Tab-separated table of C-alpha atoms in Angstrom:
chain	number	residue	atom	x	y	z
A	27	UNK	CA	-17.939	38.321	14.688
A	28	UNK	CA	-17.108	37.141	11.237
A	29	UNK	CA	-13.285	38.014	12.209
A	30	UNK	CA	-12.947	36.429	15.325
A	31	UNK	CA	-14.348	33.250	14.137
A	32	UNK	CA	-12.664	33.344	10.900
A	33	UNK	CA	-10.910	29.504	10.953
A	34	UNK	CA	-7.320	30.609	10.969
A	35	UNK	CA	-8.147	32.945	14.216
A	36	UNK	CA	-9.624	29.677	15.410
A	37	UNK	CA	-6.874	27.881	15.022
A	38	UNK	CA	-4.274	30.551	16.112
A	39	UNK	CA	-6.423	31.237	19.303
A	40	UNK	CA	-6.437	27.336	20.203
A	41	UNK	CA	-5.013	25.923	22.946
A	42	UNK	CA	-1.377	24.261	22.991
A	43	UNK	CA	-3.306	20.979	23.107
A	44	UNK	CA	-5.807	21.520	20.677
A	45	UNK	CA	-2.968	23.199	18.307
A	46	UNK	CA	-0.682	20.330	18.780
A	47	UNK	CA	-3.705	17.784	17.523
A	48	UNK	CA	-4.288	19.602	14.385
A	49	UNK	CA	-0.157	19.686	13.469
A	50	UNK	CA	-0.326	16.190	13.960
A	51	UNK	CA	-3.455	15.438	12.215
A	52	UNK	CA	-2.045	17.887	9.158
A	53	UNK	CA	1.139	16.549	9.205
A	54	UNK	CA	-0.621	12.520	9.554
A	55	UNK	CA	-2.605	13.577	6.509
A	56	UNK	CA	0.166	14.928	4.204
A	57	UNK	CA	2.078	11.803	5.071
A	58	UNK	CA	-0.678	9.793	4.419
A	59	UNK	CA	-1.044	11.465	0.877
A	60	UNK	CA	2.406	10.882	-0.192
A	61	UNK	CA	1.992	7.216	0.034
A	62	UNK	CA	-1.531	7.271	-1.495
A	63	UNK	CA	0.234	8.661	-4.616
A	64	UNK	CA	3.867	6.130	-3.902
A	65	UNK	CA	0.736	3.370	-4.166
A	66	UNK	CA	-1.245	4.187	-6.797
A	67	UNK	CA	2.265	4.639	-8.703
A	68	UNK	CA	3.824	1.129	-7.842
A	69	UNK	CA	0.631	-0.599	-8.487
A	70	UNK	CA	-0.348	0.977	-11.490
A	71	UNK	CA	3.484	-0.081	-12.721
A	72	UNK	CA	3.010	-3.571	-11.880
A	73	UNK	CA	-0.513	-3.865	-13.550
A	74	UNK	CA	1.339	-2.578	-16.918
A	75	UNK	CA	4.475	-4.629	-16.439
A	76	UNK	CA	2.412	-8.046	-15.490
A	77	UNK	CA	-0.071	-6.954	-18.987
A	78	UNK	CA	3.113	-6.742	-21.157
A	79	UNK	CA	5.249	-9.449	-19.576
A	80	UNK	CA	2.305	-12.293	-19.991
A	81	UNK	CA	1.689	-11.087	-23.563
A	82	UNK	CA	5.387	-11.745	-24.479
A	83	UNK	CA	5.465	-15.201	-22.044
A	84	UNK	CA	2.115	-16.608	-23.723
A	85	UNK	CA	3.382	-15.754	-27.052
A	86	UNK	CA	5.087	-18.777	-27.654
A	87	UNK	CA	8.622	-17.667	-27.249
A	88	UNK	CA	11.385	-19.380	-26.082
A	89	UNK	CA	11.362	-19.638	-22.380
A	90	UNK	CA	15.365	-19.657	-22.266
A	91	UNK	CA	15.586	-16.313	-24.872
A	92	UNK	CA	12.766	-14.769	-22.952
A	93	UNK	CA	14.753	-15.561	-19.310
A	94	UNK	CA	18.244	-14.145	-20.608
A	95	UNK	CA	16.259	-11.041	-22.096
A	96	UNK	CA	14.249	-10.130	-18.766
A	97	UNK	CA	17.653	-10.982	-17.109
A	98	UNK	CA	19.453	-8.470	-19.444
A	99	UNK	CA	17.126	-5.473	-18.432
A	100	UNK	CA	15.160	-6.614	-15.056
A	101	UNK	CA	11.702	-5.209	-13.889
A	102	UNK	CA	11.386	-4.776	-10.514
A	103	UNK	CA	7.774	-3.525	-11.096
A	104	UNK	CA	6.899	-7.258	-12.777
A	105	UNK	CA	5.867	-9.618	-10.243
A	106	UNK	CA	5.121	-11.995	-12.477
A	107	UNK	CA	8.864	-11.183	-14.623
A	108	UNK	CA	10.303	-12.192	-10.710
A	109	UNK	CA	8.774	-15.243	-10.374
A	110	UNK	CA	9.183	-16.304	-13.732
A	111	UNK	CA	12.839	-15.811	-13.656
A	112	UNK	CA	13.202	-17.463	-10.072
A	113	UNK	CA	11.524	-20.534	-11.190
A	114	UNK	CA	13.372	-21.006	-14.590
A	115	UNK	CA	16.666	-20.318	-12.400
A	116	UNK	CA	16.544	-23.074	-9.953
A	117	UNK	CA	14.635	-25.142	-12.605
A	118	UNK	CA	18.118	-24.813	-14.737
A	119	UNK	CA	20.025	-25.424	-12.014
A	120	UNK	CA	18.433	-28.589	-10.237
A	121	UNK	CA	18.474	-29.980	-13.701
A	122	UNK	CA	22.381	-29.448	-14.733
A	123	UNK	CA	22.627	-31.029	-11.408
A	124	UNK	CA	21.522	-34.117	-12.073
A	125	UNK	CA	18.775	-34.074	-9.651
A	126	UNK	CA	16.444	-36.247	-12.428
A	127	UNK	CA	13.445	-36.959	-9.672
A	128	UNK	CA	10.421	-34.232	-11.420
A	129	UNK	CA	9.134	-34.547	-7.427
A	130	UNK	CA	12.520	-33.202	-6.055
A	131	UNK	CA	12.524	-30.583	-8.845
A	132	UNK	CA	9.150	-29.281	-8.784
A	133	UNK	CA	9.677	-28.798	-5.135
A	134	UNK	CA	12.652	-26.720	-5.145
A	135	UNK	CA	11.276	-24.826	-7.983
A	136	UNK	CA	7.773	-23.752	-6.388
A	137	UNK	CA	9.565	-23.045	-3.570
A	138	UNK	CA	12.279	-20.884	-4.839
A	139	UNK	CA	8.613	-19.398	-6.838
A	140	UNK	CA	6.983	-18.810	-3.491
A	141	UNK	CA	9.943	-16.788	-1.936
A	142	UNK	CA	9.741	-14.490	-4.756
A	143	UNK	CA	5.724	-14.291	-4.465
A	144	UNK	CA	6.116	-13.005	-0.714
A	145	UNK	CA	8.574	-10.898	-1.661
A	146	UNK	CA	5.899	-9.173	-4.043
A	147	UNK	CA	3.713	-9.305	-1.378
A	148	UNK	CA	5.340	-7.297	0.961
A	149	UNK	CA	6.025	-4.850	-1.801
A	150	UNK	CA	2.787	-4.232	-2.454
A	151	UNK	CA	1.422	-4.257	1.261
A	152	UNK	CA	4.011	-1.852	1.855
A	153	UNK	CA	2.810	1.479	3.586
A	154	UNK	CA	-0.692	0.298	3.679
A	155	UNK	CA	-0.845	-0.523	7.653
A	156	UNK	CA	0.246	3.389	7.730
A	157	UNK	CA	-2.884	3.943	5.582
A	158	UNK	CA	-5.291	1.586	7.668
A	159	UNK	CA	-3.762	3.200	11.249
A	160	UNK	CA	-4.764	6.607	9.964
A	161	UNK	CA	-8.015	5.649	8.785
A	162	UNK	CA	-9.309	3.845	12.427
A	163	UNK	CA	-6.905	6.709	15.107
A	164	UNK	CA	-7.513	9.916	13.015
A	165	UNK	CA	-11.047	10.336	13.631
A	166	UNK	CA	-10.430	9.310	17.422
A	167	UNK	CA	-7.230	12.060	17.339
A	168	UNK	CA	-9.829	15.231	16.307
A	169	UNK	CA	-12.482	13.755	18.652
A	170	UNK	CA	-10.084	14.137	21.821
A	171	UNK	CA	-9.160	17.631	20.634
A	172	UNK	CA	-12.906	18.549	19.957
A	173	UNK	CA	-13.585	17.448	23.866
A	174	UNK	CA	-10.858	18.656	24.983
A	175	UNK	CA	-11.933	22.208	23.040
A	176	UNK	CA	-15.009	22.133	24.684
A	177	UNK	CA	-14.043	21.059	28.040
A	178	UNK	CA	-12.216	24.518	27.896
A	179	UNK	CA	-15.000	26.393	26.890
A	180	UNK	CA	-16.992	25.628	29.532
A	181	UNK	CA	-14.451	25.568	31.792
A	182	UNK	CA	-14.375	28.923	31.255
A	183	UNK	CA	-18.063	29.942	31.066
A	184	UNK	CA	-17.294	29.724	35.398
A	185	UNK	CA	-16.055	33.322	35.157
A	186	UNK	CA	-18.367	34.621	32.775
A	187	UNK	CA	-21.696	35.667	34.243
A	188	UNK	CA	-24.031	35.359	30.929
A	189	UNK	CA	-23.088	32.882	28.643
A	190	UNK	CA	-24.219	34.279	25.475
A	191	UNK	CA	-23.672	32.852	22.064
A	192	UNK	CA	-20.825	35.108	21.133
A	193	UNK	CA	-19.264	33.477	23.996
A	194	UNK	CA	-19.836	30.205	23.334
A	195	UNK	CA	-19.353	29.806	19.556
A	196	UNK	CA	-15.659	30.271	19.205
A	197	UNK	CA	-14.459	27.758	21.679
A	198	UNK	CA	-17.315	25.364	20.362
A	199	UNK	CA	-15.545	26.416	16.790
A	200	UNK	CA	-12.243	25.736	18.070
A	201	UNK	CA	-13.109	21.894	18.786
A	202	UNK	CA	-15.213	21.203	16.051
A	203	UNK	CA	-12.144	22.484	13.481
A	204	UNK	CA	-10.151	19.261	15.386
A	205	UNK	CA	-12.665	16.363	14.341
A	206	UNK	CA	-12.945	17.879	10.452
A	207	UNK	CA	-9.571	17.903	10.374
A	208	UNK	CA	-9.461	14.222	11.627
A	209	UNK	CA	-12.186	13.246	9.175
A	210	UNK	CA	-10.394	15.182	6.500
A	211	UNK	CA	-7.002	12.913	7.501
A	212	UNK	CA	-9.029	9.521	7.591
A	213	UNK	CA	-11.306	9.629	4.524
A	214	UNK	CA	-8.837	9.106	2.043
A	215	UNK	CA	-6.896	6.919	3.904
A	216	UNK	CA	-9.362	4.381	4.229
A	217	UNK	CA	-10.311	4.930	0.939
A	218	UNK	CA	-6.777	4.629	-0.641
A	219	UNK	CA	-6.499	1.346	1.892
A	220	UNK	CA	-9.573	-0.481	1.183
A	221	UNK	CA	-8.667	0.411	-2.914
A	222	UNK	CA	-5.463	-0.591	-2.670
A	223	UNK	CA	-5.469	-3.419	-0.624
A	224	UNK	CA	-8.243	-4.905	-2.989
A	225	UNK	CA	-6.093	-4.688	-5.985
A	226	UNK	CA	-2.719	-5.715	-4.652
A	227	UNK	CA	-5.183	-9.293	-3.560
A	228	UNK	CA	-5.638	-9.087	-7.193
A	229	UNK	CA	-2.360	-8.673	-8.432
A	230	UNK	CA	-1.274	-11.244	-5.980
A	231	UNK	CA	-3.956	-13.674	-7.244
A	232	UNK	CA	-2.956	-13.480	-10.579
A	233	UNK	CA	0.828	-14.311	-9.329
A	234	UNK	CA	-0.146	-17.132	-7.931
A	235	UNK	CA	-2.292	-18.578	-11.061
A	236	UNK	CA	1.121	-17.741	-12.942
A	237	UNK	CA	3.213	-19.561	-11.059
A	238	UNK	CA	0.792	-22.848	-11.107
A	239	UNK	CA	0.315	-22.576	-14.759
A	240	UNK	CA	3.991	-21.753	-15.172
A	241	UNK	CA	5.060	-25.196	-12.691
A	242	UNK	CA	2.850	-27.145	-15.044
A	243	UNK	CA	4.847	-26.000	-18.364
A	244	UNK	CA	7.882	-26.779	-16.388
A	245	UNK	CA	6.956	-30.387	-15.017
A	246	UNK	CA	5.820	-31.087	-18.627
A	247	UNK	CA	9.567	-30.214	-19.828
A	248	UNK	CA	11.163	-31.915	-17.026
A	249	UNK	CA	9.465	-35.685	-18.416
A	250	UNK	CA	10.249	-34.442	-21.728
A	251	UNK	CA	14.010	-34.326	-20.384
């Protein structure tokens, strides 16, 4: 008994539909681990990078030495290294052009600052709609194959004329294997989602006090112009 409803017998001795759930829902779930750890990498990277690159901004160096040495060796990690070095870019250039209006500046400067801020954005949201979909369907996924396990089971109970436990329990088995693994694909994912998502609003939040206090030191040196 022990044997037979051993969980790789279960699995073996599923049906084509129940088998082809669980691939999915395995394969779903190693997917959806790969880009928990890409996430946790890439944010984790641009928490350091944004830590070291405000240390050396608000350190009182020179905002032209600091631009040509970020430009030198880029981050592509530091969100707050891109917007910095998008602002000061079209802040030197509107000025050599003439363009002596601080309105007209400051515009195309928190503009040019807000191109590079989406840009961030959409590095840090990225994979984590893959994340939410297999959080909400996965569960869903194992609870068709569990019904449609059981559906089976007593489909065939018709030819059997007592329906004993022994008879029961491995098609029963069989479907309840297809929600654990479902639960087993979601958890994380929703985890890793909700985790991530909160700190990439964080990261993005401190962006965006960056750039403000960043447009002030630059509208302060354009009337000192």
């Amino acid at each position: 008994m022990q044997d037979k409803l051993s969980i790789w017998s279960l699995v073996v001795e599923a049906s084509f539909i129940v088998q082809l759930i669980m691939l999915t829902l395995m394969i779903t779930s190693f997917v959806s681990w790969v880009m928990i750890f890409q996430r946790r990498s890439v944010i984790r990277a641009a928490q350091r990078s944004m830590r070291t690159f405000e240390e050396r901004f608000w350190s009182g160096a020179d905002l032209g030495q600091l631009y040509r040495e970020v430009s030198q060796q880029p981050n592509e990690n530091c969100g707050v290294e891109n917007i910095f070095r998008a602002g000061l870019k079209e802040f030197t250039r509107l000025t050599q052009q003439g363009k002596a209006d601080p309105d007209v500046v400051m515009n195309g400067i928190q503009r040019r600052m807000r191109v590079a801020m989406s840009r961030e954005e959409e590095k840090l949201a990225k994979h984590l709609p893959f994340l939410a979909t297999v959080g909400s369907t996965s569960p869903y996924m194992g609870l068709f194959g569990t019904v449609w396990g059981i559906m089976n089971t007593f489909r065939s109970l018709a030819t059997v004329p007592h329906a004993t436990i022994s008879v029961v329990a491995p098609g029963i088995s069989e479907a309840l294997i297809t929600t654990a693994i479902g639960l087993f694909a979601a958890i994380p994912a929703v985890i890793a989602y909700n985790r991530y998502a909160a700190q990439s609003e964080t990261l993005l939040s401190n962006y965006e006090t960056f750039a403000d206090e960043f447009s002030s030191i630059l509208y302060r040196r354009l009337h000192a112009l």
